[in-house]
Amino acid sequence: MPQTTHLLNSDHDGLAQAAALLRSGALVAFPTETVYGLGGNARDAAAVAGIYAAKGRPSFNPLIVHVADLDAAELIAVFNDQARKIAAAFWPGPLTMVLPLRPASGIADLVTAGLETVAIRIPAHPVARALLREFGGAVAAPSANPSGKISPTTAAHVMGGLSGKIAGVVDGGACPVGVESTIISLAPLTLLREGGLVREDLTAVLGPLADGGDAQKPNAPGQLTSHYAPAAQVRLNVVTPRPDEIWIGFGDCAGSPLSLSPRGDLVEAATRLFSVLREADALQKPIAFAPIPEIGLGRAINDRLRRAAAPRD
């Protein structure tokens, strides 16, 4: 049955209301530096089940647990020296680590999809951190959109996809990074998902990273083959679009009605990716993307675009 979805301010009163909703077992979307997350109490099995129901998300796809600080993270996951080194270098920020789940963590089984590991991060967005402190616990939060669809980077995007299905949305403005967090696992050190923290920054601190991830048996979010998908069909690396396509440019693409970044800036392109994809999808025509270089944030952008363009079930 539809419920009223409240749009909440990001001031003290709004965050107090959002935290109270989370404590009651309700779902609240909130901004992170990457995208808006759909939050529920990670230790409340009914709340976590509600996340899957609201999103229409497959229950074999794990969720990321968000916490306010390292002390809270160590109550949930088992950290070794390497994990603490990574946390010191990159948290708070757009990095998720997949670590062994602490047996006494109290995290609901649905959060980990029955695995013995947990995906966890400390977000850098001041609104997210203030909400986590106000709530005082762990929040499971996938992206706040229907499963497989375009990720939300504004409160309006969340309302457009989940209004009537969740209790509230904290409006913290547009997300500054615009693509989801990078995900790594340890032992061996493996990159599971490209994201807002670029590979070069990771390897500068950690050394070489193997590539991993399994679309059939995900051990972290964002590994499904078809994901981040608009209603329209998507083609990639298009230099000459067809007459019926909306061409989304990058850099010097004369004639493209939409562009991720006219000046060829990958940071701007990441920030604008999901908003531009939504704008193009609203035109109800096939979508063609100009080539994006496979460097830095370009790898995360191309990862999202390949999944958006993948065949759908």
Coordinates of C-alpha atoms in Angstrom, one line a residue:
M1 CA 0.0 0.0 0.0
P2 CA 1.4 3.4 -0.9
Q3 CA 2.7 5.6 1.9
T4 CA 3.5 9.3 2.2
T5 CA 7.1 10.0 1.4
H6 CA 8.3 13.1 3.3
L7 CA 10.9 15.4 1.8
L8 CA 13.1 16.4 4.7
N9 CA 15.5 19.3 5.1
S10 CA 19.2 18.5 5.9
D11 CA 19.2 20.7 9.0
H12 CA 19.2 19.5 12.6
D13 CA 15.4 19.0 12.8
G14 CA 15.2 17.2 9.4
L15 CA 18.1 14.8 10.4
A16 CA 16.5 14.2 13.8
Q17 CA 13.3 13.2 12.0
A18 CA 15.1 11.0 9.6
A19 CA 17.0 9.3 12.4
A20 CA 13.7 8.7 14.3
L21 CA 12.2 7.1 11.1
L22 CA 15.3 4.8 10.8
R23 CA 14.9 3.7 14.4
S24 CA 11.3 2.9 13.9
G25 CA 12.2 0.5 11.0
A26 CA 11.2 2.9 8.2
L27 CA 13.3 3.6 5.1
V28 CA 14.9 7.0 4.5
A29 CA 17.0 8.1 1.4
F30 CA 19.9 10.4 2.0
P31 CA 22.7 12.0 0.0
T32 CA 26.3 10.6 0.0
E33 CA 29.2 12.1 -2.0
T34 CA 28.5 9.3 -4.6
V35 CA 24.8 8.9 -5.1
Y36 CA 21.7 9.0 -2.9
G37 CA 21.4 5.9 -0.7
L38 CA 18.2 4.2 0.4
G39 CA 18.8 3.7 4.1
G40 CA 17.4 1.2 6.6
N41 CA 18.6 -0.1 10.0
A42 CA 21.2 -2.7 9.1
R43 CA 20.4 -4.7 12.3
D44 CA 16.6 -4.7 11.6
A45 CA 15.8 -7.7 9.3
A46 CA 12.3 -6.3 8.5
A47 CA 13.8 -2.9 7.5
V48 CA 16.3 -4.5 5.3
A49 CA 13.7 -6.7 3.7
G50 CA 11.8 -3.4 3.1
I51 CA 14.8 -2.1 1.1
Y52 CA 14.7 -5.1 -1.2
A53 CA 10.9 -4.7 -1.6
A54 CA 11.0 -1.0 -2.3
K55 CA 13.8 -1.4 -4.9
G56 CA 12.6 -4.7 -6.4
R57 CA 16.1 -5.8 -5.8
P58 CA 17.2 -9.5 -6.1
S59 CA 17.9 -10.8 -2.6
F60 CA 21.2 -12.4 -3.7
N61 CA 22.7 -9.0 -4.3
P62 CA 24.4 -7.7 -1.1
L63 CA 24.0 -4.2 0.4
I64 CA 26.6 -1.7 1.6
V65 CA 26.6 -0.9 5.3
H66 CA 27.3 2.8 6.1
V67 CA 28.8 3.8 9.4
A68 CA 29.9 7.1 11.0
D69 CA 33.5 6.1 12.0
L70 CA 36.1 3.4 12.2
D71 CA 35.0 2.3 15.7
A72 CA 31.5 1.6 14.4
A73 CA 33.0 -0.3 11.4
E74 CA 35.1 -2.5 13.6
L75 CA 32.0 -3.6 15.5
I76 CA 30.7 -5.1 12.2
A77 CA 33.7 -6.2 10.2
V78 CA 37.1 -7.9 11.0
F79 CA 39.9 -5.5 10.2
N80 CA 43.5 -6.5 9.8
D81 CA 46.5 -4.2 9.5
Q82 CA 46.0 -3.9 5.8
A83 CA 42.3 -2.9 6.1
R84 CA 43.2 -0.3 8.7
K85 CA 45.9 1.1 6.4
I86 CA 43.3 1.4 3.6
A87 CA 40.8 3.0 6.0
A88 CA 43.3 5.6 7.1
A89 CA 44.2 6.5 3.6
F90 CA 40.7 6.6 2.0
W91 CA 38.0 7.0 4.7
P92 CA 35.8 8.9 4.9
G93 CA 35.3 8.7 1.1
P94 CA 33.9 6.9 -1.9
L95 CA 35.5 3.5 -1.1
T96 CA 33.8 0.3 0.1
M97 CA 35.7 -2.6 1.5
V98 CA 34.5 -6.2 1.6
L99 CA 35.7 -7.7 4.8
P100 CA 34.9 -10.7 7.0
L101 CA 31.7 -10.2 8.9
R102 CA 32.1 -10.1 12.7
P103 CA 30.0 -13.0 14.1
A104 CA 28.5 -10.8 16.9
S105 CA 27.8 -7.8 14.6
G106 CA 24.1 -8.2 14.7
I107 CA 23.9 -7.3 11.0
A108 CA 20.8 -8.8 9.4
D109 CA 21.5 -11.8 7.1
L110 CA 19.8 -10.1 4.1
V111 CA 22.4 -7.3 4.2
T112 CA 25.2 -9.8 3.3
A113 CA 22.9 -12.0 1.1
G114 CA 24.0 -14.9 3.4
L115 CA 27.7 -14.4 2.8
E116 CA 30.4 -14.4 5.5
T117 CA 31.6 -11.0 4.3
V118 CA 30.2 -7.5 4.6
A119 CA 30.6 -4.5 2.3
I120 CA 31.2 -1.4 4.5
R121 CA 32.2 2.2 4.1
I122 CA 32.3 5.6 5.9
P123 CA 30.9 8.2 3.5
A124 CA 32.4 11.7 3.3
H125 CA 29.2 13.7 2.6
P126 CA 28.5 15.9 5.7
V127 CA 24.8 15.2 5.6
A128 CA 25.3 11.4 5.5
R129 CA 27.8 11.6 8.3
A130 CA 25.5 13.8 10.4
L131 CA 22.6 11.4 9.9
L132 CA 24.7 8.4 10.8
R133 CA 25.9 10.1 14.0
E134 CA 22.3 11.1 14.8
F135 CA 21.0 7.6 14.2
G136 CA 23.9 6.1 16.2
G137 CA 24.0 2.8 14.3
A138 CA 24.7 1.0 11.0
V139 CA 22.6 1.8 7.9
A140 CA 22.3 -0.5 5.0
A141 CA 22.0 1.7 1.9
P142 CA 22.0 0.7 -1.8
S143 CA 21.4 3.4 -4.3
A144 CA 17.9 4.9 -3.9
N145 CA 16.3 3.9 -7.1
P146 CA 14.3 0.9 -8.5
S147 CA 16.7 -2.0 -9.0
G148 CA 18.7 -1.9 -12.2
K149 CA 17.5 1.6 -13.1
I150 CA 19.4 4.9 -13.3
S151 CA 21.1 5.9 -10.0
P152 CA 19.8 9.1 -8.3
T153 CA 22.1 12.1 -7.7
T154 CA 19.3 14.5 -6.5
A155 CA 16.4 14.2 -4.1
A156 CA 14.1 14.8 -7.0
H157 CA 15.5 11.7 -8.7
V158 CA 14.7 9.6 -5.6
M159 CA 11.2 11.0 -5.3
G160 CA 10.6 10.2 -9.0
G161 CA 11.5 6.5 -8.5
L162 CA 10.5 5.7 -4.9
S163 CA 7.8 8.2 -3.8
G164 CA 5.1 6.2 -2.1
K165 CA 7.4 3.3 -1.3
I166 CA 9.6 4.8 1.5
A167 CA 9.1 7.1 4.5
G168 CA 11.4 10.0 3.7
V169 CA 14.1 11.6 1.6
V170 CA 16.7 14.0 3.1
D171 CA 17.4 16.7 0.5
G172 CA 21.1 17.4 0.6
G173 CA 21.4 18.8 -2.9
A174 CA 23.2 17.2 -5.8
C175 CA 25.9 14.5 -5.1
P176 CA 29.4 15.9 -5.9
V177 CA 30.9 12.6 -7.2
G178 CA 28.0 11.2 -9.2
V179 CA 29.0 7.6 -9.5
E180 CA 28.9 4.9 -6.9
S181 CA 31.7 4.0 -4.6
T182 CA 34.7 1.9 -5.6
I183 CA 34.6 -1.6 -4.1
I184 CA 37.6 -3.7 -3.1
S185 CA 38.1 -6.9 -1.3
L186 CA 41.2 -8.1 0.5
A187 CA 43.2 -11.3 0.6
P188 CA 44.0 -11.1 -2.3
L189 CA 43.6 -7.4 -3.0
T190 CA 40.9 -7.2 -5.7
L191 CA 39.0 -4.4 -7.4
L192 CA 35.4 -5.5 -7.5
R193 CA 33.8 -2.3 -8.9
E194 CA 35.2 0.8 -10.4
G195 CA 33.8 3.9 -8.8
G196 CA 34.4 7.4 -7.3
L197 CA 37.9 6.6 -6.1
V198 CA 40.0 6.0 -9.1
R199 CA 42.3 3.0 -9.6
E200 CA 45.4 5.2 -9.8
D201 CA 44.9 6.6 -6.3
L202 CA 44.4 3.1 -4.9
T203 CA 47.5 1.6 -6.6
A204 CA 49.6 4.6 -5.5
V205 CA 49.0 3.5 -1.9
L206 CA 48.3 -0.3 -2.2
G207 CA 50.2 -1.4 -5.3
P208 CA 48.7 -3.5 -8.2
L209 CA 45.1 -4.6 -7.9
A210 CA 43.5 -7.7 -9.5
D211 CA 40.1 -7.4 -11.1
G212 CA 37.2 -9.4 -9.8
G213 CA 33.4 -9.6 -9.4
D214 CA 30.8 -12.2 -10.4
A215 CA 27.6 -11.2 -12.1
Q216 CA 26.0 -14.6 -11.3
K217 CA 27.0 -14.8 -7.6
P218 CA 27.7 -11.2 -6.5
N219 CA 29.8 -10.7 -3.4
A220 CA 29.3 -6.9 -3.5
P221 CA 26.8 -4.5 -5.1
G222 CA 27.0 -3.3 -8.7
Q223 CA 28.2 -6.6 -10.3
L224 CA 25.0 -7.5 -12.2
T225 CA 25.5 -7.5 -16.0
S226 CA 22.5 -5.3 -16.6
H227 CA 22.4 -2.4 -14.2
Y228 CA 21.9 1.4 -14.2
A229 CA 19.6 1.0 -17.2
P230 CA 17.3 3.5 -18.8
A231 CA 14.1 2.4 -20.6
A232 CA 15.7 3.3 -23.9
Q233 CA 18.3 1.1 -25.7
V234 CA 21.9 2.3 -25.3
R235 CA 24.8 2.2 -27.7
L236 CA 28.4 3.1 -26.7
N237 CA 31.5 4.6 -28.4
V238 CA 29.4 6.2 -31.1
V239 CA 31.1 8.8 -33.3
T240 CA 28.3 9.0 -35.9
P241 CA 24.9 8.6 -34.4
R242 CA 21.9 7.3 -36.3
P243 CA 19.1 9.8 -37.1
D244 CA 16.8 8.3 -34.6
E245 CA 19.3 8.4 -31.7
I246 CA 19.9 11.0 -28.9
W247 CA 23.7 11.5 -29.1
I248 CA 25.4 12.3 -25.7
G249 CA 28.7 13.9 -26.3
F250 CA 32.0 14.1 -24.4
G251 CA 34.5 16.7 -25.4
D252 CA 34.2 18.2 -28.9
C253 CA 31.1 16.6 -30.3
A254 CA 29.5 19.2 -32.6
G255 CA 25.8 18.6 -33.0
S256 CA 25.2 16.5 -29.8
P257 CA 22.1 17.9 -28.0
L258 CA 23.4 16.6 -24.7
S259 CA 26.9 16.3 -23.3
L260 CA 28.5 14.8 -20.2
S261 CA 31.3 17.4 -20.5
P262 CA 31.8 19.7 -23.5
R263 CA 35.3 20.3 -22.3
G264 CA 36.2 16.7 -21.9
D265 CA 36.4 16.7 -18.1
L266 CA 36.0 13.3 -16.6
V267 CA 35.1 14.7 -13.1
E268 CA 32.3 16.8 -14.6
A269 CA 31.2 13.8 -16.7
A270 CA 30.9 11.5 -13.7
T271 CA 28.9 14.1 -11.8
R272 CA 26.5 14.6 -14.7
L273 CA 26.3 10.9 -15.9
F274 CA 23.1 9.8 -14.3
S275 CA 21.3 13.2 -14.6
V276 CA 22.1 13.3 -18.4
L277 CA 21.0 9.7 -18.8
R278 CA 17.7 10.5 -17.2
E279 CA 17.3 13.6 -19.4
A280 CA 18.0 11.5 -22.5
D281 CA 15.7 8.7 -21.4
A282 CA 12.8 11.2 -21.1
L283 CA 13.0 11.9 -24.8
Q284 CA 11.9 8.3 -25.5
K285 CA 14.5 7.7 -28.2
P286 CA 17.5 5.3 -28.4
I287 CA 20.6 6.7 -26.7
A288 CA 24.1 6.9 -28.2
F289 CA 27.2 7.8 -26.1
A290 CA 30.3 9.3 -27.6
P291 CA 33.6 7.5 -26.6
I292 CA 34.8 8.1 -23.0
P293 CA 38.5 7.5 -22.4
E294 CA 39.4 4.5 -20.2
I295 CA 41.4 6.4 -17.7
G296 CA 40.7 7.6 -14.2
L297 CA 37.0 8.2 -13.6
G298 CA 36.5 7.2 -17.2
R299 CA 36.7 3.6 -16.2
A300 CA 33.9 4.0 -13.7
I301 CA 31.8 5.9 -16.2
N302 CA 32.4 3.2 -18.9
D303 CA 31.5 0.4 -16.4
R304 CA 28.1 2.1 -15.7
L305 CA 27.5 2.6 -19.4
R306 CA 28.4 -1.0 -20.4
R307 CA 25.9 -2.2 -17.8
A308 CA 23.3 0.3 -19.0
A309 CA 23.7 -1.0 -22.5
A310 CA 23.8 -4.7 -21.6
P311 CA 20.9 -7.0 -22.8
R312 CA 18.0 -7.0 -20.3
D313 CA 16.2 -10.1 -19.0

